[in-house]
């Protein structure tokens, strides 16, 4: 029994449906005839409920029958792009975070602005995301291999896993079956966690996405591949407060180096700083840097100052394998953030069908 080409009743659901029917028929044989409404209403309710559940379920083998070459096509595309531009891994990982944090993982970050609507990708926090062409390239190849099958949202999720793995980080089986959203508004990007947030604000922001304190610290570790322009942290380097010129939480030598990277006035729009000392490698160096007072963002450094999060930072700084394990788990949780039920599989990721 199928509801659509991609949503099937599981064996357990089918068994439950058959059981309901058998019970009703048995009752009608042994007792008085059962009115039709008592037969059909439970079945209709069950079918509607099963449809809702099947829509919500993501599966690792979702495309095994419809597009078995999916993972190889995306991996080859991402690897080729990364060879030509070493900033691609950080940008793809950030793209996944910023997409899932707005309306769930629905590829709304990929939609272009129109004359009547400014889209997410043109919101202030997303101006520097870039590398959208990598997803476009993978989508074009997938449309040739298996037309109108793979959602752009799933491509982002798989590509994010791939950039982590190819950079030396963990591997996990990406759950698939997302649909692409039809709404994208630049104004919604104000809901993204800001680089000046304190721990309480970070916890609240992540909690809205169903993520706990450990998830928040773990996913912050994605900054191990990150780069930031000066505008996101320059306030920590000069005239920080009436008492301190530089943020006192910052390692002094590190702050002096950042000042040189971000002079005043700064005429270089590309100037900035990598977020840890091994920027092209996915590792736990980010957490060691925080403990040394070398967090670039105020929000990152705040993780060390709060007892709710410091112990997690210390644990990950000591044990990279623990960080890798938790990162894979938290990425799966973030990837479960769902968009609107009114989704589609776009033919081109930049435009609604």
Short mmCIF file of N, CA and C in Angstrom, two decimals, residues 74-161:
data_model
loop_
_atom_site.label_atom_id
_atom_site.label_comp_id
_atom_site.label_asym_id
_atom_site.label_seq_id
_atom_site.Cartn_x
_atom_site.Cartn_y
_atom_site.Cartn_z
N UNK A 74 27.21 13.38 -5.14
CA UNK A 74 27.39 14.53 -4.26
C UNK A 74 28.82 14.58 -3.73
N UNK A 75 29.36 13.44 -3.29
CA UNK A 75 30.72 13.41 -2.74
C UNK A 75 31.74 13.86 -3.78
N UNK A 76 31.61 13.39 -5.01
CA UNK A 76 32.55 13.77 -6.07
C UNK A 76 32.46 15.26 -6.37
N UNK A 77 31.24 15.78 -6.37
CA UNK A 77 31.04 17.21 -6.64
C UNK A 77 31.67 18.07 -5.55
N UNK A 78 31.43 17.71 -4.31
CA UNK A 78 31.96 18.47 -3.18
C UNK A 78 33.48 18.39 -3.13
N UNK A 79 34.03 17.21 -3.35
CA UNK A 79 35.49 17.04 -3.33
C UNK A 79 36.15 17.86 -4.42
N UNK A 80 35.59 17.84 -5.62
CA UNK A 80 36.16 18.59 -6.73
C UNK A 80 36.13 20.09 -6.44
N UNK A 81 35.02 20.58 -5.89
CA UNK A 81 34.91 22.01 -5.56
C UNK A 81 35.90 22.40 -4.48
N UNK A 82 36.08 21.53 -3.49
CA UNK A 82 36.99 21.81 -2.38
C UNK A 82 38.44 21.87 -2.83
N UNK A 83 38.77 21.08 -3.84
CA UNK A 83 40.14 21.11 -4.38
C UNK A 83 40.44 22.45 -5.04
N UNK A 84 39.43 23.05 -5.64
CA UNK A 84 39.62 24.33 -6.31
C UNK A 84 39.46 25.52 -5.37
N UNK A 85 38.73 25.32 -4.29
CA UNK A 85 38.51 26.41 -3.32
C UNK A 85 38.49 25.83 -1.91
N UNK A 86 39.56 26.01 -1.14
CA UNK A 86 39.65 25.41 0.19
C UNK A 86 38.63 25.96 1.20
N UNK A 87 37.93 27.03 0.84
CA UNK A 87 36.91 27.58 1.75
C UNK A 87 35.56 26.87 1.62
N UNK A 88 35.43 26.00 0.62
CA UNK A 88 34.15 25.32 0.38
C UNK A 88 33.67 24.52 1.59
N UNK A 89 34.52 23.69 2.23
CA UNK A 89 34.02 22.90 3.36
C UNK A 89 33.37 23.74 4.46
N UNK A 90 34.03 24.81 4.88
CA UNK A 90 33.48 25.67 5.93
C UNK A 90 32.16 26.30 5.48
N UNK A 91 32.09 26.70 4.23
CA UNK A 91 30.88 27.36 3.73
C UNK A 91 29.71 26.40 3.62
N UNK A 92 29.98 25.17 3.20
CA UNK A 92 28.89 24.19 3.09
C UNK A 92 28.37 23.82 4.46
N UNK A 93 29.27 23.62 5.43
CA UNK A 93 28.84 23.28 6.79
C UNK A 93 28.03 24.41 7.39
N UNK A 94 28.46 25.63 7.18
CA UNK A 94 27.71 26.80 7.68
C UNK A 94 26.36 26.92 6.98
N UNK A 95 26.34 26.60 5.69
CA UNK A 95 25.09 26.63 4.93
C UNK A 95 24.05 25.70 5.56
N UNK A 96 24.49 24.51 5.94
CA UNK A 96 23.58 23.54 6.57
C UNK A 96 23.04 24.08 7.89
N UNK A 97 23.92 24.62 8.73
CA UNK A 97 23.48 25.19 10.01
C UNK A 97 22.45 26.29 9.79
N UNK A 98 22.79 27.23 8.90
CA UNK A 98 21.93 28.40 8.70
C UNK A 98 20.61 28.02 8.04
N UNK A 99 20.61 26.99 7.23
CA UNK A 99 19.36 26.53 6.63
C UNK A 99 18.45 25.92 7.69
N UNK A 100 18.99 25.01 8.47
CA UNK A 100 18.18 24.27 9.44
C UNK A 100 17.68 25.17 10.57
N UNK A 101 18.40 26.23 10.88
CA UNK A 101 18.03 27.07 12.01
C UNK A 101 16.86 28.02 11.73
N UNK A 102 16.51 28.19 10.47
CA UNK A 102 15.45 29.16 10.15
C UNK A 102 14.08 28.49 10.09
N UNK A 103 13.86 27.66 9.11
CA UNK A 103 12.55 27.01 8.93
C UNK A 103 12.67 25.49 8.96
N UNK A 104 13.71 25.00 9.58
CA UNK A 104 14.01 23.59 9.48
C UNK A 104 14.84 23.35 8.24
N UNK A 105 15.32 22.13 8.05
CA UNK A 105 16.22 21.81 6.93
C UNK A 105 15.41 21.66 5.65
N UNK A 106 15.13 22.78 5.00
CA UNK A 106 14.25 22.76 3.83
C UNK A 106 14.84 23.48 2.62
N UNK A 107 16.15 23.77 2.66
CA UNK A 107 16.83 24.42 1.55
C UNK A 107 16.28 25.80 1.22
N UNK A 108 15.63 26.43 2.19
CA UNK A 108 15.13 27.79 1.96
C UNK A 108 16.28 28.77 1.78
N UNK A 109 17.47 28.42 2.27
CA UNK A 109 18.64 29.29 2.13
C UNK A 109 19.11 29.36 0.68
N UNK A 110 18.68 28.43 -0.15
CA UNK A 110 19.14 28.39 -1.54
C UNK A 110 18.30 29.24 -2.48
N UNK A 111 17.07 29.57 -2.08
CA UNK A 111 16.17 30.31 -2.97
C UNK A 111 16.69 31.73 -3.23
N UNK A 112 16.64 32.14 -4.50
CA UNK A 112 17.06 33.49 -4.87
C UNK A 112 16.01 34.51 -4.48
N UNK A 113 16.46 35.73 -4.26
CA UNK A 113 15.53 36.83 -4.03
C UNK A 113 14.79 37.15 -5.33
N UNK A 114 13.63 37.75 -5.17
CA UNK A 114 12.82 38.18 -6.32
C UNK A 114 12.53 39.67 -6.16
N UNK A 115 11.96 40.30 -7.18
CA UNK A 115 11.65 41.74 -7.05
C UNK A 115 10.72 42.05 -5.87
N UNK A 116 9.96 41.06 -5.43
CA UNK A 116 9.00 41.31 -4.35
C UNK A 116 9.39 40.63 -3.04
N UNK A 117 10.52 39.92 -3.02
CA UNK A 117 10.90 39.22 -1.79
C UNK A 117 12.42 39.10 -1.67
N UNK A 118 12.95 39.57 -0.56
CA UNK A 118 14.37 39.41 -0.27
C UNK A 118 14.54 38.11 0.49
N UNK A 119 15.29 37.18 -0.09
CA UNK A 119 15.40 35.82 0.44
C UNK A 119 16.49 35.70 1.51
N UNK A 120 16.48 34.55 2.20
CA UNK A 120 17.42 34.29 3.30
C UNK A 120 18.87 34.50 2.91
N UNK A 121 19.24 34.03 1.71
CA UNK A 121 20.65 34.10 1.33
C UNK A 121 21.17 35.53 1.26
N UNK A 122 20.25 36.50 1.18
CA UNK A 122 20.64 37.91 1.13
C UNK A 122 20.45 38.61 2.47
N UNK A 123 20.11 37.85 3.51
CA UNK A 123 20.06 38.39 4.85
C UNK A 123 21.47 38.63 5.37
N UNK A 124 21.69 39.63 6.24
CA UNK A 124 23.04 39.99 6.70
C UNK A 124 23.91 38.82 7.16
N UNK A 125 23.40 37.87 7.96
CA UNK A 125 24.28 36.78 8.41
C UNK A 125 24.70 35.82 7.31
N UNK A 126 23.99 35.84 6.17
CA UNK A 126 24.25 34.86 5.12
C UNK A 126 25.03 35.43 3.93
N UNK A 127 25.36 36.72 3.99
CA UNK A 127 26.06 37.34 2.86
C UNK A 127 27.37 36.61 2.56
N UNK A 128 28.02 36.11 3.61
CA UNK A 128 29.33 35.48 3.42
C UNK A 128 29.27 33.96 3.32
N UNK A 129 28.07 33.37 3.24
CA UNK A 129 27.97 31.91 3.16
C UNK A 129 28.55 31.41 1.83
N UNK A 130 28.06 31.89 0.72
CA UNK A 130 28.58 31.59 -0.61
C UNK A 130 28.61 30.08 -0.92
N UNK A 131 29.32 29.75 -2.00
CA UNK A 131 29.47 28.35 -2.46
C UNK A 131 28.14 27.66 -2.78
N UNK A 132 27.10 28.46 -3.05
CA UNK A 132 25.82 27.86 -3.45
C UNK A 132 25.96 27.09 -4.76
N UNK A 133 26.95 27.49 -5.56
CA UNK A 133 27.14 26.84 -6.86
C UNK A 133 27.46 25.35 -6.71
N UNK A 134 28.04 24.96 -5.56
CA UNK A 134 28.37 23.55 -5.35
C UNK A 134 27.08 22.71 -5.29
N UNK A 135 26.10 23.22 -4.57
CA UNK A 135 24.81 22.53 -4.47
C UNK A 135 24.11 22.53 -5.83
N UNK A 136 24.19 23.66 -6.53
CA UNK A 136 23.58 23.75 -7.87
C UNK A 136 24.20 22.71 -8.81
N UNK A 137 25.53 22.56 -8.74
CA UNK A 137 26.22 21.61 -9.60
C UNK A 137 25.79 20.18 -9.29
N UNK A 138 25.74 19.85 -7.99
CA UNK A 138 25.31 18.50 -7.59
C UNK A 138 23.87 18.23 -8.03
N UNK A 139 23.02 19.24 -7.89
CA UNK A 139 21.62 19.08 -8.27
C UNK A 139 21.48 18.84 -9.78
N UNK A 140 22.24 19.58 -10.58
CA UNK A 140 22.16 19.41 -12.03
C UNK A 140 22.57 17.99 -12.44
N UNK A 141 23.60 17.46 -11.80
CA UNK A 141 24.04 16.10 -12.10
C UNK A 141 23.00 15.07 -11.66
N UNK A 142 22.38 15.32 -10.52
CA UNK A 142 21.37 14.39 -10.02
C UNK A 142 20.10 14.43 -10.87
N UNK A 143 19.78 15.59 -11.42
CA UNK A 143 18.61 15.68 -12.29
C UNK A 143 18.81 14.86 -13.56
N UNK A 144 20.05 14.75 -14.01
CA UNK A 144 20.34 13.91 -15.19
C UNK A 144 20.29 12.42 -14.82
N UNK A 145 20.80 12.10 -13.63
CA UNK A 145 20.87 10.69 -13.22
C UNK A 145 19.53 10.15 -12.76
N UNK A 146 18.79 10.95 -12.01
CA UNK A 146 17.48 10.51 -11.49
C UNK A 146 16.58 11.74 -11.36
N UNK A 147 15.91 12.10 -12.45
CA UNK A 147 15.14 13.34 -12.52
C UNK A 147 14.07 13.47 -11.44
N UNK A 148 13.96 14.69 -10.92
CA UNK A 148 12.89 15.08 -10.00
C UNK A 148 12.73 14.10 -8.83
N UNK A 149 13.86 13.72 -8.27
CA UNK A 149 13.83 12.72 -7.20
C UNK A 149 14.46 13.22 -5.90
N UNK A 150 15.64 13.81 -6.00
CA UNK A 150 16.41 14.20 -4.81
C UNK A 150 16.16 15.66 -4.47
N UNK A 151 15.78 15.92 -3.22
CA UNK A 151 15.52 17.30 -2.79
C UNK A 151 16.82 18.05 -2.56
N UNK A 152 16.76 19.35 -2.73
CA UNK A 152 17.92 20.21 -2.47
C UNK A 152 18.29 20.17 -0.99
N UNK A 153 17.28 20.02 -0.14
CA UNK A 153 17.53 19.96 1.31
C UNK A 153 18.37 18.74 1.66
N UNK A 154 18.09 17.62 1.03
CA UNK A 154 18.89 16.42 1.27
C UNK A 154 20.31 16.58 0.72
N UNK A 155 20.46 17.28 -0.38
CA UNK A 155 21.79 17.50 -0.94
C UNK A 155 22.65 18.29 0.05
N UNK A 156 22.08 19.33 0.65
CA UNK A 156 22.83 20.13 1.63
C UNK A 156 23.25 19.26 2.80
N UNK A 157 22.32 18.44 3.31
CA UNK A 157 22.61 17.60 4.48
C UNK A 157 23.73 16.60 4.18
N UNK A 158 23.69 16.00 3.01
CA UNK A 158 24.72 15.03 2.63
C UNK A 158 26.05 15.73 2.39
N UNK A 159 26.01 16.88 1.72
CA UNK A 159 27.24 17.64 1.45
C UNK A 159 27.90 18.09 2.75
N UNK A 160 27.09 18.47 3.74
CA UNK A 160 27.64 18.91 5.03
C UNK A 160 28.38 17.76 5.70
N UNK A 161 27.80 16.56 5.65
CA UNK A 161 28.49 15.39 6.19
C UNK A 161 29.80 15.13 5.43
#
